[in-house]
Each structure stands twice: as structure tokens, then as C-alpha cells.
Tab-separated table of C-alpha atoms in Angstrom:
chain	number	residue	atom	x	y	z
A	1	MET	CA	-0.311	-0.360	0.220
A	2	ARG	CA	1.438	3.334	-1.336
A	3	ILE	CA	-0.374	6.985	0.934
A	4	ARG	CA	0.639	9.657	-0.878
A	5	VAL	CA	0.001	13.554	1.178
A	6	LEU	CA	-1.707	15.540	-0.927
A	7	GLY	CA	-2.626	18.647	2.060
A	8	ALA	CA	-1.775	18.348	5.613
A	9	HIS	CA	-2.350	21.720	6.605
A	10	ASN	CA	-5.430	23.087	7.782
A	11	ARG	CA	-4.862	26.435	5.409
A	12	GLU	CA	-4.047	26.824	2.175
A	13	SER	CA	-1.060	29.275	1.202
A	14	GLN	CA	1.522	29.550	-1.723
A	15	ASP	CA	3.271	26.342	0.328
A	16	SER	CA	-0.040	24.438	2.238
A	17	LYS	CA	-3.072	22.798	0.809
A	18	PHE	CA	-5.742	21.565	2.496
A	19	VAL	CA	-5.600	18.021	3.625
A	20	SER	CA	-5.945	15.027	1.442
A	21	LEU	CA	-4.557	11.425	1.317
A	22	LEU	CA	-4.524	9.290	-1.803
A	23	ILE	CA	-3.996	5.485	-1.709
A	24	ASP	CA	-2.444	3.668	-4.405
A	25	ASP	CA	-3.488	5.922	-6.877
A	26	CYS	CA	-7.487	4.645	-6.689
A	27	LEU	CA	-8.614	6.189	-3.232
A	28	ALA	CA	-8.724	9.523	-1.414
A	29	MET	CA	-9.592	10.410	1.898
A	30	ASP	CA	-10.968	13.834	1.918
A	31	ALA	CA	-10.165	16.312	-1.115
A	32	GLY	CA	-8.819	19.511	0.464
A	33	GLY	CA	-6.169	19.523	-1.626
A	34	LEU	CA	-7.192	16.783	-4.549
A	35	ALA	CA	-7.860	18.250	-7.311
A	36	SER	CA	-5.183	20.589	-6.715
A	37	SER	CA	-2.448	17.465	-6.534
A	38	LEU	CA	-3.075	15.511	-9.411
A	39	SER	CA	-2.648	16.092	-13.228
A	40	PHE	CA	-5.989	15.655	-15.160
A	41	ALA	CA	-5.411	12.141	-15.875
A	42	ALA	CA	-3.902	11.708	-12.737
A	43	GLN	CA	-7.696	12.318	-11.507
A	44	LEU	CA	-9.697	10.291	-14.273
A	45	LYS	CA	-7.500	7.173	-12.282
A	46	LEU	CA	-9.957	7.671	-8.016
A	47	LYS	CA	-12.199	4.984	-8.072
A	48	ALA	CA	-13.515	6.512	-4.342
A	49	ILE	CA	-13.268	9.192	-2.480
A	50	LEU	CA	-14.125	8.821	0.781
A	51	LEU	CA	-14.858	11.577	3.174
A	52	THR	CA	-14.566	12.097	7.523
A	53	HIS	CA	-16.909	15.342	7.989
A	54	TYR	CA	-18.436	17.603	5.708
A	55	HIS	CA	-16.561	20.805	6.712
A	56	TYR	CA	-15.255	22.823	4.152
A	57	ASP	CA	-11.085	22.097	4.612
A	58	HIS	CA	-12.212	18.687	3.770
A	59	ILE	CA	-14.615	18.752	0.748
A	60	ARG	CA	-13.237	21.884	-0.512
A	61	ASP	CA	-12.594	20.189	-4.435
A	62	ILE	CA	-14.808	18.380	-4.553
A	63	PRO	CA	-16.795	19.930	-6.969
A	64	ALA	CA	-13.421	20.711	-8.943
A	65	VAL	CA	-13.287	17.397	-9.328
A	66	ALA	CA	-17.020	16.471	-10.773
A	67	MET	CA	-16.446	18.681	-13.026
A	68	ASN	CA	-13.543	16.993	-14.447
A	69	PHE	CA	-15.159	13.483	-14.771
A	70	TYR	CA	-18.022	15.227	-16.143
A	71	LEU	CA	-16.504	16.964	-18.972
A	72	ARG	CA	-14.809	13.377	-19.929
A	73	GLN	CA	-17.702	12.032	-19.251
A	74	ALA	CA	-16.720	9.780	-16.388
A	75	ALA	CA	-18.024	8.952	-12.547
A	76	VAL	CA	-16.566	8.683	-9.395
A	77	ASN	CA	-18.425	6.995	-5.952
A	78	LEU	CA	-18.243	8.870	-2.974
A	79	TYR	CA	-18.049	7.437	0.111
A	80	ALA	CA	-19.386	10.011	3.928
A	81	LEU	CA	-21.855	10.297	5.956
A	82	GLN	CA	-25.237	10.733	4.678
A	83	SER	CA	-24.876	14.265	6.542
A	84	VAL	CA	-21.965	15.074	3.876
A	85	GLY	CA	-23.498	14.096	1.311
A	86	ASP	CA	-26.794	16.309	2.113
A	87	ALA	CA	-24.163	19.276	2.462
A	88	LEU	CA	-22.522	18.843	-0.498
A	89	SER	CA	-26.116	18.497	-2.564
A	90	ALA	CA	-27.302	21.831	-0.660
A	91	HIS	CA	-23.956	23.808	-0.323
A	92	LEU	CA	-22.324	23.113	-3.137
A	93	LEU	CA	-23.096	20.673	-5.596
A	94	ASN	CA	-26.469	22.995	-5.884
A	95	GLY	CA	-27.202	24.182	-9.107
A	96	LYS	CA	-25.967	27.450	-8.266
A	97	LEU	CA	-21.807	27.047	-6.997
A	98	TYR	CA	-21.965	24.383	-9.426
A	99	PRO	CA	-24.115	21.866	-11.235
A	100	ARG	CA	-25.666	19.274	-9.634
A	101	PHE	CA	-23.312	16.643	-10.617
A	102	LEU	CA	-25.092	14.066	-7.974
A	103	GLU	CA	-28.495	14.322	-9.805
A	104	ARG	CA	-26.565	14.398	-13.378
A	105	PRO	CA	-25.865	13.055	-16.103
A	106	GLU	CA	-30.025	11.870	-15.009
A	107	GLY	CA	-29.927	8.527	-14.732
A	108	ASN	CA	-25.881	8.922	-14.538
A	109	PRO	CA	-24.805	10.873	-12.309
A	110	THR	CA	-20.553	12.227	-12.056
A	111	VAL	CA	-21.359	12.056	-8.021
A	112	ARG	CA	-22.022	8.728	-7.421
A	113	PHE	CA	-22.491	9.105	-3.014
A	114	ILE	CA	-22.980	6.117	-1.436
A	115	PRO	CA	-24.110	6.629	2.101
A	116	MET	CA	-20.933	5.251	4.908
A	117	GLU	CA	-22.736	3.625	8.351
A	118	PRO	CA	-20.394	3.454	11.483
A	119	TYR	CA	-18.553	-0.274	12.022
A	120	GLN	CA	-19.891	-1.179	9.264
A	121	ALA	CA	-17.591	-2.541	6.921
A	122	ARG	CA	-17.332	-1.972	3.441
A	123	GLN	CA	-16.008	-3.739	0.321
A	124	ILE	CA	-14.138	-0.843	-1.820
A	125	ASP	CA	-12.120	-1.102	-4.820
A	126	GLY	CA	-10.359	-4.753	-3.251
A	127	TYR	CA	-9.933	-2.310	-0.086
A	128	SER	CA	-12.181	-2.971	2.645
A	129	VAL	CA	-13.130	-0.054	5.174
A	130	LEU	CA	-14.105	0.916	8.106
A	131	CYS	CA	-15.456	4.269	9.636
A	132	VAL	CA	-15.857	4.774	13.196
A	133	PRO	CA	-16.928	7.962	15.174
A	134	VAL	CA	-15.001	10.173	16.243
A	135	LYS	CA	-15.090	13.437	18.838
A	136	HIS	CA	-15.742	16.439	16.890
A	137	SER	CA	-17.705	19.346	16.252
A	138	GLU	CA	-19.974	17.844	13.856
A	139	PRO	CA	-20.499	14.793	12.521
A	140	ALA	CA	-17.599	13.009	12.063
A	141	VAL	CA	-15.774	9.753	11.515
A	142	GLY	CA	-11.527	8.141	11.256
A	143	CYS	CA	-12.295	5.868	8.444
A	144	GLN	CA	-9.758	2.348	8.502
A	145	VAL	CA	-8.744	0.683	4.562
A	146	THR	CA	-7.214	-2.320	4.817
A	147	SER	CA	-5.760	-3.519	1.367
A	148	PRO	CA	-5.884	-7.109	0.181
A	149	ASP	CA	-2.898	-8.339	1.370
A	150	GLY	CA	-4.353	-6.832	5.052
A	151	LYS	CA	-1.824	-3.634	5.461
A	152	ALA	CA	-4.245	-0.804	6.959
A	153	VAL	CA	-3.742	2.859	7.338
A	154	PHE	CA	-6.256	4.565	9.670
A	155	TYR	CA	-7.023	8.174	9.661
A	156	THR	CA	-8.784	9.904	11.770
A	157	GLY	CA	-9.550	13.417	10.303
A	158	ASP	CA	-11.109	16.065	11.985
A	159	THR	CA	-10.925	14.599	16.335
A	160	GLY	CA	-10.771	16.279	19.513
A	161	PRO	CA	-9.542	13.965	22.403
A	162	GLY	CA	-10.972	10.448	23.667
A	163	LEU	CA	-10.533	8.490	21.420
A	164	ALA	CA	-10.612	5.180	23.201
A	165	ASP	CA	-13.767	3.039	21.577
A	166	CYS	CA	-11.996	4.327	18.368
A	167	TRP	CA	-8.944	2.702	18.789
A	168	GLU	CA	-11.003	-0.868	20.481
A	169	ARG	CA	-11.965	-1.529	17.088
A	170	ILE	CA	-8.322	-0.480	14.958
A	171	SER	CA	-5.515	-2.067	14.484
A	172	PRO	CA	-3.495	-0.289	12.015
A	173	ARG	CA	0.285	-0.128	10.876
A	174	LEU	CA	-0.443	3.419	9.888
A	175	LEU	CA	-1.623	6.543	12.292
A	176	VAL	CA	-2.927	9.529	10.604
A	177	ILE	CA	-3.821	11.549	12.936
A	178	GLU	CA	-4.813	15.517	13.327
A	179	VAL	CA	-2.754	18.701	15.269
A	180	THR	CA	-4.097	21.307	14.639
A	181	THR	CA	-2.353	23.856	17.199
A	182	PRO	CA	0.493	23.887	19.516
A	183	ASP	CA	-0.305	23.041	23.435
A	184	ARG	CA	-0.616	26.529	24.318
A	185	TYR	CA	-3.633	26.926	22.201
A	186	GLU	CA	-4.871	23.822	24.321
A	187	ALA	CA	-8.260	25.703	25.458
A	188	PHE	CA	-8.890	26.175	21.949
A	189	ALA	CA	-8.106	22.934	20.691
A	190	THR	CA	-10.930	21.118	23.379
A	191	GLU	CA	-13.616	23.801	23.087
A	192	SER	CA	-13.489	22.622	19.191
A	193	ARG	CA	-12.272	19.251	19.051
A	194	HIS	CA	-9.078	19.804	17.426
A	195	LEU	CA	-5.611	17.757	18.783
A	196	THR	CA	-2.235	19.596	20.413
A	197	PRO	CA	1.016	17.790	21.456
A	198	ALA	CA	-0.304	17.530	24.775
A	199	LEU	CA	-3.495	16.002	24.145
A	200	LEU	CA	-1.812	13.790	21.694
A	201	LYS	CA	0.095	11.682	23.520
A	202	ARG	CA	-2.678	10.952	26.173
A	203	GLU	CA	-4.351	9.479	22.977
A	204	LEU	CA	-1.322	7.929	22.384
A	205	THR	CA	-0.716	6.306	25.794
A	206	SER	CA	-4.363	4.766	25.516
A	207	PHE	CA	-4.044	3.520	21.451
A	208	ARG	CA	-0.330	1.548	23.345
A	209	GLU	CA	-2.372	0.748	26.436
A	210	ILE	CA	-5.940	-0.416	24.493
A	211	LYS	CA	-4.144	-2.674	21.620
A	212	GLY	CA	-0.891	-3.388	23.380
A	213	TYR	CA	1.839	-1.449	20.957
A	214	LEU	CA	2.182	2.066	18.584
A	215	PRO	CA	2.085	1.472	14.803
A	216	GLN	CA	4.251	4.455	12.604
A	217	VAL	CA	1.862	8.204	13.743
A	218	ILE	CA	2.203	11.446	11.016
A	219	ALA	CA	-0.256	14.599	11.994
A	220	VAL	CA	-2.167	16.276	10.177
A	221	HIS	CA	-4.282	19.456	9.362
A	222	MET	CA	-1.632	21.482	11.197
A	223	ASN	CA	-1.694	25.715	11.254
A	224	PRO	CA	1.009	26.484	8.187
A	225	GLU	CA	1.944	29.463	10.605
A	226	LEU	CA	2.019	27.349	14.148
A	227	GLU	CA	4.445	24.450	12.986
A	228	GLU	CA	7.838	24.663	13.458
A	229	GLU	CA	6.193	24.960	17.303
A	230	ILE	CA	3.862	22.129	16.675
A	231	LYS	CA	7.139	19.998	14.892
A	232	ALA	CA	9.174	20.694	18.012
A	233	GLU	CA	6.065	19.548	20.578
A	234	ILE	CA	6.068	16.720	17.920
A	235	TYR	CA	9.017	15.477	18.077
A	236	ASN	CA	9.077	15.526	22.435
A	237	VAL	CA	6.193	13.303	22.280
A	238	ALA	CA	7.798	10.946	20.353
A	239	ALA	CA	10.616	10.599	22.342
A	240	GLU	CA	8.470	10.793	25.323
A	241	LEU	CA	6.541	7.867	23.913
A	242	ASN	CA	9.407	6.514	22.613
A	243	ALA	CA	7.940	6.218	19.545
A	244	PRO	CA	7.779	7.362	15.078
A	245	VAL	CA	6.141	9.991	15.348
A	246	ASN	CA	6.108	12.926	12.407
A	247	LEU	CA	5.121	15.636	11.281
A	248	ALA	CA	2.805	15.597	7.297
A	249	HIS	CA	3.976	17.616	4.563
A	250	GLU	CA	2.420	18.289	0.882
A	251	GLY	CA	4.107	15.269	-0.843
A	252	MET	CA	5.413	13.152	1.803
A	253	GLU	CA	4.868	9.221	0.704
A	254	LEU	CA	4.637	6.206	2.692
A	255	SER	CA	4.452	2.521	2.036
A	256	LEU	CA	2.916	-0.334	4.211
């Protein structure tokens, strides 16, 4: 399994992109930086897009990808909670900001929305995908994707602390987890349901207690203007846990 980090941040500039991950060139998780990171030909290789929740920085490129598929008379499957499909239909693919690609062309829509139910594994293009609720300000799930040879990655999407129930249900080799701010913003992170390095350490300690191991960990969704501070604190977390914990970056590739 090959994982590419297309976008690793929660703010966008010429040097940072909204979060998006790509597995084996065919399965995307979140779409913040999806279209802007791939050629037209690479976009057409997508078999499925998984969305963790409906906040804009995670769904932003869905209209652009949809337009590119539509003009090629192709279609892509989109998997998410029903609330995400409802938000796309009402606010982005609503016939005003962008065409209703969830309905057009009639009878064979460009974006084929398939609702996901938490805790129910689904086979998607040869991969097993399990969505598990996480602790965020809106309904949100993390997704574990397992390849045909049994290698698994779990991506939390946006989440705050309190993931013990989630850890019970997954067993990844790679954990991609959000860390939005440095520790001095812990009150803000807790209120908005995000993580800091210190909060991450607590969650990873919980993971190790429950599962008996720690996977490789990379953090995404960082505020780019605070990244150096986050990086220093993540380095300390890795040392204290004696575990591989690093920050992701655009263009990062990992193999399982």
C-alpha cells in the first residue's frame, strides 16, 4: 500500500494545502487539496473518494473533481455519512455554485454518493473500509482502509480527545491523526474538538494501553504559521513515547 499526502494543513497558501490523502493512486481520503494536487489524468484514476465530514477544508475540491469527470463523461464514487451528502447537495453541488453532479447526467450521475454507516465494513475496489465515529464539532468519522494483503492505515480526519472507543475497533500499521495547534492553544483545541501535541500524547498512550502497540504516526491538519512550534512539541512526544511520531508534509509518501 502506498500513501501520498496531497495536503497536510488546515490553511492554504502557495506552500500549504488543505488535507487530502491518496492511496495507491485510486482511493482518496478527504478532498481539501485533491484536484489541485493531481493532473487531469491522475484524477480520472480515482475509483473512490472517502470524506470524513462536511467542513469546507475537507470537501473543497469535490466540485472541481466532479467537473473534470463530467467533461470526460466519467463518474466517481463518493462515500461518506449521509450528512456529508446532504451538505454537498445543499451548498456546493446545488445548481447555483456548481451543477448538481450528484444528479447529473440524469440516470448516471457524475458523483455517485454512497452513504457509509459507522462500524460497518464495506468493500471498495478491493479494499476493506471501516468508518468509526470520532470526537469533532460536527458528525465525523475516521476511516480505516485495509488493502487486499491485510495492511491497514487509519485516518482520523478532524477529532478532539477521547478516542478510546475508536481504538478498540482498529488495528492499523499507520495512524494519520490531526494535530491542529501547539499546546498553548489547548483550551481552544478542546473547545473546537481538535488536538495539540500534549492531547495527542494522551490519545497515543490510550492506544498503546488498549492495543498493546503503537503504529507509525504522522500528524496532519497543522496550522502552517504555528508549524515549527507544533513540530518541536511533536518531537518531544515521540521521544517520551519512544515511538515514531512525525509531521506530514505535502508530497510525503509512505509505503506499508
